[in-house]
mmCIF file of C-alpha atoms in Angstrom:
data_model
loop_
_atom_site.group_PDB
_atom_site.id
_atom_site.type_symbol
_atom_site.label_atom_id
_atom_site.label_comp_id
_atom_site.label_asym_id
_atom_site.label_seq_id
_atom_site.Cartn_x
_atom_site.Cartn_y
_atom_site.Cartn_z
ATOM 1 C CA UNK A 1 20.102 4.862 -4.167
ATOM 2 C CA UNK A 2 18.508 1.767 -4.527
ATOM 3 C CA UNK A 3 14.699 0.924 -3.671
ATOM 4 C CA UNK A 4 12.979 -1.726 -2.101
ATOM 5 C CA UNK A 5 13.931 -4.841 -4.336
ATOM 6 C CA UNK A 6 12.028 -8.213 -4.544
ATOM 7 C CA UNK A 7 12.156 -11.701 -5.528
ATOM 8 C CA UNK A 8 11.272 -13.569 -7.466
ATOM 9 C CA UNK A 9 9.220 -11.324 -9.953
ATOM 10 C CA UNK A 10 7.267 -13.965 -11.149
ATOM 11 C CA UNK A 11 6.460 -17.458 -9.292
ATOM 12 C CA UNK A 12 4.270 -20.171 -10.025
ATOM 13 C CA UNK A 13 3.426 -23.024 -8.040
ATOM 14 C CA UNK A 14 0.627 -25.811 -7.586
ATOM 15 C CA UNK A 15 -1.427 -26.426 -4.873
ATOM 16 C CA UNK A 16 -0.006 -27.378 -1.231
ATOM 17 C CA UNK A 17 3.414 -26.424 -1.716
ATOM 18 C CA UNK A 18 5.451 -23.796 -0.625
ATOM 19 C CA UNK A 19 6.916 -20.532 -1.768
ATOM 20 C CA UNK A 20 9.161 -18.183 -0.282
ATOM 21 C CA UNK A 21 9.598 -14.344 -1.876
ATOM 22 C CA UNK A 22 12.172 -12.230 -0.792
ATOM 23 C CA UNK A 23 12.569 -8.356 0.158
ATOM 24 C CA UNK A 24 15.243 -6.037 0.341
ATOM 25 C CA UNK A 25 14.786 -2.683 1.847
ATOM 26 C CA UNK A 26 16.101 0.504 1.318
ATOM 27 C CA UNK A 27 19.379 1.120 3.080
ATOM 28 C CA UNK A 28 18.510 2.065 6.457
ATOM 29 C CA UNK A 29 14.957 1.478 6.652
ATOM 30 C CA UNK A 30 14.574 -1.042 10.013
ATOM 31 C CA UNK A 31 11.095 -1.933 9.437
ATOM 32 C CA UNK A 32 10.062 -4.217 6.380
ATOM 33 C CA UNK A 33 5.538 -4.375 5.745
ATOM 34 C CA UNK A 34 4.194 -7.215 3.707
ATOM 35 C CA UNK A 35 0.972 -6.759 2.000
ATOM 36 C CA UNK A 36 -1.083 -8.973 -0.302
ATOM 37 C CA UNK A 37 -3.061 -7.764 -3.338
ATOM 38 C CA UNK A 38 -5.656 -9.503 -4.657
ATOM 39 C CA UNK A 39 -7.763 -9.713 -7.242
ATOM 40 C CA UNK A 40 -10.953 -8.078 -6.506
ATOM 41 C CA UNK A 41 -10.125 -7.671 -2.294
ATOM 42 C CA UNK A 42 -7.238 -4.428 -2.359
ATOM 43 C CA UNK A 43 -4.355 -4.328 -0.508
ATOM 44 C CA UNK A 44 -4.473 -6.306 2.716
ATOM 45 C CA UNK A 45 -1.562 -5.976 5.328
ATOM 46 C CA UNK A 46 -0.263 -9.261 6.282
ATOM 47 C CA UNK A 47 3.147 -8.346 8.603
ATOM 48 C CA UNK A 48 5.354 -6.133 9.833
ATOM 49 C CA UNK A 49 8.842 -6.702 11.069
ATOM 50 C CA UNK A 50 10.996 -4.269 12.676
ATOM 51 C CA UNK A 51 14.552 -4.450 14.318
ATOM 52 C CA UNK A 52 14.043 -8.323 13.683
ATOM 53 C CA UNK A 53 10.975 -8.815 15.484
ATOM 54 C CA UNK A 54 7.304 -9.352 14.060
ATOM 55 C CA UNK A 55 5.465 -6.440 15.223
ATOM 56 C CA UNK A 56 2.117 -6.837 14.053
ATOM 57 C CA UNK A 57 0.380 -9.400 11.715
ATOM 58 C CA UNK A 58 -3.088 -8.947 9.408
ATOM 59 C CA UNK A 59 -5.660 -10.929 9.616
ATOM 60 C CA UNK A 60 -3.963 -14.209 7.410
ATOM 61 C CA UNK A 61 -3.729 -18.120 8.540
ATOM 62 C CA UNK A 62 -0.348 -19.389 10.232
ATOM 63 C CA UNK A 63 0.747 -21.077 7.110
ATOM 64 C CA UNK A 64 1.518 -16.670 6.108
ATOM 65 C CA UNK A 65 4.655 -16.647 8.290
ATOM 66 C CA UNK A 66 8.032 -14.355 8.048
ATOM 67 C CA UNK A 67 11.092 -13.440 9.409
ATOM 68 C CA UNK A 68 13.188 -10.523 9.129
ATOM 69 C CA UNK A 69 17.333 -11.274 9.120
ATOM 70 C CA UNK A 70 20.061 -9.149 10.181
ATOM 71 C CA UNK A 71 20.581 -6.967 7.194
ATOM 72 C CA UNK A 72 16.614 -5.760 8.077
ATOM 73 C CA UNK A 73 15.853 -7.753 4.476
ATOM 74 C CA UNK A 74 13.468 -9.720 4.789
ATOM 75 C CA UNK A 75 11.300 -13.290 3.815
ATOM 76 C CA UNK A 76 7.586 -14.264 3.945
ATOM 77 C CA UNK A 77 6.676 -17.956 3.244
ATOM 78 C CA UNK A 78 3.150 -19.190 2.320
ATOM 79 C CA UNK A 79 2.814 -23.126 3.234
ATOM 80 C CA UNK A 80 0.342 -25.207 1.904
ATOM 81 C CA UNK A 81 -0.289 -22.942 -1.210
ATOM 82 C CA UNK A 82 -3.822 -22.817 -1.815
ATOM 83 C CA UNK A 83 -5.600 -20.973 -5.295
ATOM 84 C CA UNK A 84 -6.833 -18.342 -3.527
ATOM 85 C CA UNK A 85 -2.922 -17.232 -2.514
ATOM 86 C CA UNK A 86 -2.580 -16.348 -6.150
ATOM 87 C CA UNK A 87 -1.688 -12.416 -6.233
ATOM 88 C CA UNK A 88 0.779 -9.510 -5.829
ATOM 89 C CA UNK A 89 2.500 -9.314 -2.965
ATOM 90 C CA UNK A 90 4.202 -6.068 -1.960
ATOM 91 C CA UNK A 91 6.888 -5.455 0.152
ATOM 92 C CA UNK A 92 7.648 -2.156 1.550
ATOM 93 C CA UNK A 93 9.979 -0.487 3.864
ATOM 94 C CA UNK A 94 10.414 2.834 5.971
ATOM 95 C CA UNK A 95 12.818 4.446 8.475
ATOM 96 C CA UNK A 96 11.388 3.380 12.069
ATOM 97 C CA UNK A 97 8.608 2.181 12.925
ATOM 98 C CA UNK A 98 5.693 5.359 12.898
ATOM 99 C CA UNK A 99 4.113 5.911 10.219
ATOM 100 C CA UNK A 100 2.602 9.319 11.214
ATOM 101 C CA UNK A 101 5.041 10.994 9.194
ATOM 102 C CA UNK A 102 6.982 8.339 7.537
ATOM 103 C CA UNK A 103 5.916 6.913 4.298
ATOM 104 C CA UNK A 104 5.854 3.357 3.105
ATOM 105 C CA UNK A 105 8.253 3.132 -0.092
ATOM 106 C CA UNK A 106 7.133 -0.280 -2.246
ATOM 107 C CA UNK A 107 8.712 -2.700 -4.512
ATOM 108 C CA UNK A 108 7.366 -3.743 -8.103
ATOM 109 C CA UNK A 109 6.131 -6.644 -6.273
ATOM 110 C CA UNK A 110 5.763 -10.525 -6.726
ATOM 111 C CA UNK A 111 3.706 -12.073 -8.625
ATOM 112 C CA UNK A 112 2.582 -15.840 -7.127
ATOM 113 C CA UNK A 113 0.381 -17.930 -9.107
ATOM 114 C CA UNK A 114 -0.974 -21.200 -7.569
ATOM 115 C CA UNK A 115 -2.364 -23.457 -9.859
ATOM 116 C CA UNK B 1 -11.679 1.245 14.260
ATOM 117 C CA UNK B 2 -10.385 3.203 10.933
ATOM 118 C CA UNK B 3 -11.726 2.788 7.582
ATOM 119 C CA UNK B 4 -11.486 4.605 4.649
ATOM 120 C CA UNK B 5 -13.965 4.184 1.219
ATOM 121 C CA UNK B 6 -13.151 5.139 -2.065
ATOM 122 C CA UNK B 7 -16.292 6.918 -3.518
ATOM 123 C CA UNK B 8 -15.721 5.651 -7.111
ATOM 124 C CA UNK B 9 -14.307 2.464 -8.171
ATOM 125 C CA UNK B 10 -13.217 4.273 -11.745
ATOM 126 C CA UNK B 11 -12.873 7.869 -12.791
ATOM 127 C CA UNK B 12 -12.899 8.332 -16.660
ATOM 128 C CA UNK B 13 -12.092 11.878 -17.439
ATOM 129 C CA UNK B 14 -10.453 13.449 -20.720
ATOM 130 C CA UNK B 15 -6.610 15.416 -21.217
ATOM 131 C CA UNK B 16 -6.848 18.902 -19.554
ATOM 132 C CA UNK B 17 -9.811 18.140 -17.722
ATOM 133 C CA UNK B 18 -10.063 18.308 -13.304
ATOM 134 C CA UNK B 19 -9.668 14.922 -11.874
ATOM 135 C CA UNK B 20 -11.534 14.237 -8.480
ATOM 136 C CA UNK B 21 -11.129 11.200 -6.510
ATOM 137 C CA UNK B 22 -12.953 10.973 -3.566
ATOM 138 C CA UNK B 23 -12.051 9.642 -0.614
ATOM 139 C CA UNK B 24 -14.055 9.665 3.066
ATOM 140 C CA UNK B 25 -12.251 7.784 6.029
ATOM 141 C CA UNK B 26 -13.476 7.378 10.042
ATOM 142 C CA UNK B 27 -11.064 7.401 12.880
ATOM 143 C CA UNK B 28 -11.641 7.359 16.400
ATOM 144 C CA UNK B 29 -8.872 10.121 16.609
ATOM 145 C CA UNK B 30 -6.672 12.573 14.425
ATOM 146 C CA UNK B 31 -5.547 10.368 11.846
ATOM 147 C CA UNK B 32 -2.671 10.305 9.432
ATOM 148 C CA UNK B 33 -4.194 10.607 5.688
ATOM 149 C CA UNK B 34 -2.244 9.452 2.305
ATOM 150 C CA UNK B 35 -2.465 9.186 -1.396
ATOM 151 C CA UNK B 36 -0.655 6.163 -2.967
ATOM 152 C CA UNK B 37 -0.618 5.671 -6.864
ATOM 153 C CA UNK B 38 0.272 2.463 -8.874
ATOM 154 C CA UNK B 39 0.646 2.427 -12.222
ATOM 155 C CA UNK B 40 0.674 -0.956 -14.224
ATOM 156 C CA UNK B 41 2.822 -3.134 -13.326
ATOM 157 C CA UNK B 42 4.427 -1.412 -10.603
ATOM 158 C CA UNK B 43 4.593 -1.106 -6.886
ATOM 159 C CA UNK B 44 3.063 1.678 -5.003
ATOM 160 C CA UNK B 45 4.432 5.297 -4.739
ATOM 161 C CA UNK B 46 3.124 7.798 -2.324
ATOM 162 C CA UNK B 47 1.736 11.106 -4.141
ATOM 163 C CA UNK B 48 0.739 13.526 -0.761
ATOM 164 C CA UNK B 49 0.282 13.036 2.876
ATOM 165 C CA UNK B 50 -1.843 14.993 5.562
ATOM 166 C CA UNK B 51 -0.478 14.428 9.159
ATOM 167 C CA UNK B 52 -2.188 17.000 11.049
ATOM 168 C CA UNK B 53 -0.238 20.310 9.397
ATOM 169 C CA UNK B 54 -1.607 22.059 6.965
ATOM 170 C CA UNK B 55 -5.420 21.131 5.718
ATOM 171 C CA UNK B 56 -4.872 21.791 1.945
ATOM 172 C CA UNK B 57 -1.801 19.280 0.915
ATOM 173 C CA UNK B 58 0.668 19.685 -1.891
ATOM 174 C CA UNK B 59 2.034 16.782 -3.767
ATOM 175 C CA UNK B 60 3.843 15.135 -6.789
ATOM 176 C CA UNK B 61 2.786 15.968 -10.288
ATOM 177 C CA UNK B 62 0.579 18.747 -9.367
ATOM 178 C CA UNK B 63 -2.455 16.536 -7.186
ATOM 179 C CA UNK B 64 -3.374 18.273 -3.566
ATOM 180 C CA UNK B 65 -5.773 16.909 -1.539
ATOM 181 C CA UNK B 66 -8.016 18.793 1.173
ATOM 182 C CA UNK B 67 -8.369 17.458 4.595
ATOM 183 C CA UNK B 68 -12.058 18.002 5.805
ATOM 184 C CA UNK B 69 -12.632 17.139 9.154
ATOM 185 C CA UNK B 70 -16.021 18.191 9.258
ATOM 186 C CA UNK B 71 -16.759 15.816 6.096
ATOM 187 C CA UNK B 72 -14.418 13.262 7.313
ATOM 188 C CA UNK B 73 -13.149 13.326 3.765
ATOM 189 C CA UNK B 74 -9.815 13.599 1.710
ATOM 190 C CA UNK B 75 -10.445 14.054 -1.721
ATOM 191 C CA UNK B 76 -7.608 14.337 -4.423
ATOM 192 C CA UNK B 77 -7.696 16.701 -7.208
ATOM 193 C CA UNK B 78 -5.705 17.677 -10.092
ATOM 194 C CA UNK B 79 -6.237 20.784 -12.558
ATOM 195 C CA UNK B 80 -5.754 19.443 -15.543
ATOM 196 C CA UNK B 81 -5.227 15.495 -16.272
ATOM 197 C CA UNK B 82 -2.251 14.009 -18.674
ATOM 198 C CA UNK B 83 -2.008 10.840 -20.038
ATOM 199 C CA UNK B 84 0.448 9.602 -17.338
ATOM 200 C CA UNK B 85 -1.702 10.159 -14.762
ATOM 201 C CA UNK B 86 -3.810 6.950 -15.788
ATOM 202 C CA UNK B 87 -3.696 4.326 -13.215
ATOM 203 C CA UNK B 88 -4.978 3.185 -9.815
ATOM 204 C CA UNK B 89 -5.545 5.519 -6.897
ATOM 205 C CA UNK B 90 -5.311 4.366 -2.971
ATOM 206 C CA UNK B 91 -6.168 6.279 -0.127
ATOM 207 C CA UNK B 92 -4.782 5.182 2.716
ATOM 208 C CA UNK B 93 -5.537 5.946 6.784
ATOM 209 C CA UNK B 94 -2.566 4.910 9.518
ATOM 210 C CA UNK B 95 -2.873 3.727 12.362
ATOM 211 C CA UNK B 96 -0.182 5.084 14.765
ATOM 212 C CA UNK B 97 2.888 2.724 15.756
ATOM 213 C CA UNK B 98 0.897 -0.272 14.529
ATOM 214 C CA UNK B 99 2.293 -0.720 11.737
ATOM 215 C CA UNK B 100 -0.482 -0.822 9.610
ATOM 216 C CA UNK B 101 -1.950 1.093 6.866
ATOM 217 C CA UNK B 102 -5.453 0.955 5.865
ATOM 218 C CA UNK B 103 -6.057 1.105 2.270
ATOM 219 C CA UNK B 104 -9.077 1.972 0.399
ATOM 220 C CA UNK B 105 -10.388 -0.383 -2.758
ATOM 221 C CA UNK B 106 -8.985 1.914 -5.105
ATOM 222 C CA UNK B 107 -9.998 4.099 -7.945
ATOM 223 C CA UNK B 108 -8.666 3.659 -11.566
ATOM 224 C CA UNK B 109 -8.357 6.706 -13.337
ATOM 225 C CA UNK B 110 -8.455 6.743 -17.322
ATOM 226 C CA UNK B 111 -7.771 9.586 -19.105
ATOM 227 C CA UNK B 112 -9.114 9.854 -22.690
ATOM 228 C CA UNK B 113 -6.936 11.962 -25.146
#
């Protein structure tokens, strides 16, 4: 079975564009997490879509925006890149939407570098 | 509000020896505990979880953790480190049906042949 895939693995891009990474989950996880690691600041939780919907957001500017398609994969765009968006960003996925009991299953990640 | 704090931002211990990773978290009620690990390069894989079963938790490649209400704590242990087990260490507190996990800074654990 396959697991939570992303792309691109690597991006790099200068300062006030745009880049869009991409998430498949597992088949028939509903609910898609985005999460951004940083250098020096952990893992910080950014959004969660389930059934299509945005269900929660972390505590990132508008230009951090998603959606979640059909299929349950899903898309997060950063607008007006800016340096301190360089990091890894980690998609994950689970069945439903708990997670009292569920667990989060991640992709390798990707990789955006704003220069 | 939940938190959790990892004790130790690096653990340096040698092949065979116990590992301990500390972990202490604070919840306004029963919370749902985990242990992620990421190794190099990779994403995140989940090593135990504690959701209000058993105290003493069982998980991949021989770690358990202990959940210790009383300490508010969570600490992960191992008997005897390998090699592979070198990497970074999250523990993680959930909030229910927010969709949101709470992760700790991380420990990175080196183990010295």
């Amino acid at each position: 079975e396959a697991g939570v895939t992303q792309s691109p693995t690597h991006l790099i891009k200068t300062r006030g564009q745009q880049a869009t990474l991409r998430c498949s989950p597992i088949s028939g996880h509903t609910s898609v997490y985005w999460y951004q690691q940083a250098l020096g600041l952990g893992l910080q939780f950014l959004l969660w879509y389930d059934e299509g919907e945005e269900r929660n957001r972390g505590n990132f500017p508008p230009r951090f925006s998603g959606r979640q398609f059909p299929n349950y994969s899903s898309e997060l765009n950063v607008n007006a890149l800016e340096l301190e968006d360089s990091a890894l960003y980690l998609c994950a996925s689970s069945i439903g939407r708990t997670l009292n009991t569920g667990e989060l299953f991640f992709g390798e990640g990707s990789r955006l570098t704003v220069l | 509000a939940q938190s959790v704090t990892q004790l130790d931002s690096h653990v340096s211990v040698s092949e065979g020896t116990p590992v301990l990773l500390r972990c202490n978290y604070s919840s306004s009620y029963s919370p749902s505990l985990f242990w992620y690990v990421q190794h190099p390069n990779k994403g995140l894989q989940l090593l135990l979880k504690y959701t209000s079963a058993a105290t003493l938790v069982k998980g991949i490649n021989g770690f358990e953790a202990e959940f210790k209400k009383s300490e508010t704590s969570f600490h992960l242990t191992k008997p005897s480190a390998h090699m592979s087990d070198a990497a970074e260490y999250f523990c993680v507190v959930s909030y229910r049906q927010g969709g949101k996990l709470i992760f700790g800074q991380g420990t990175e654990l080196s183990v010295k042949p």
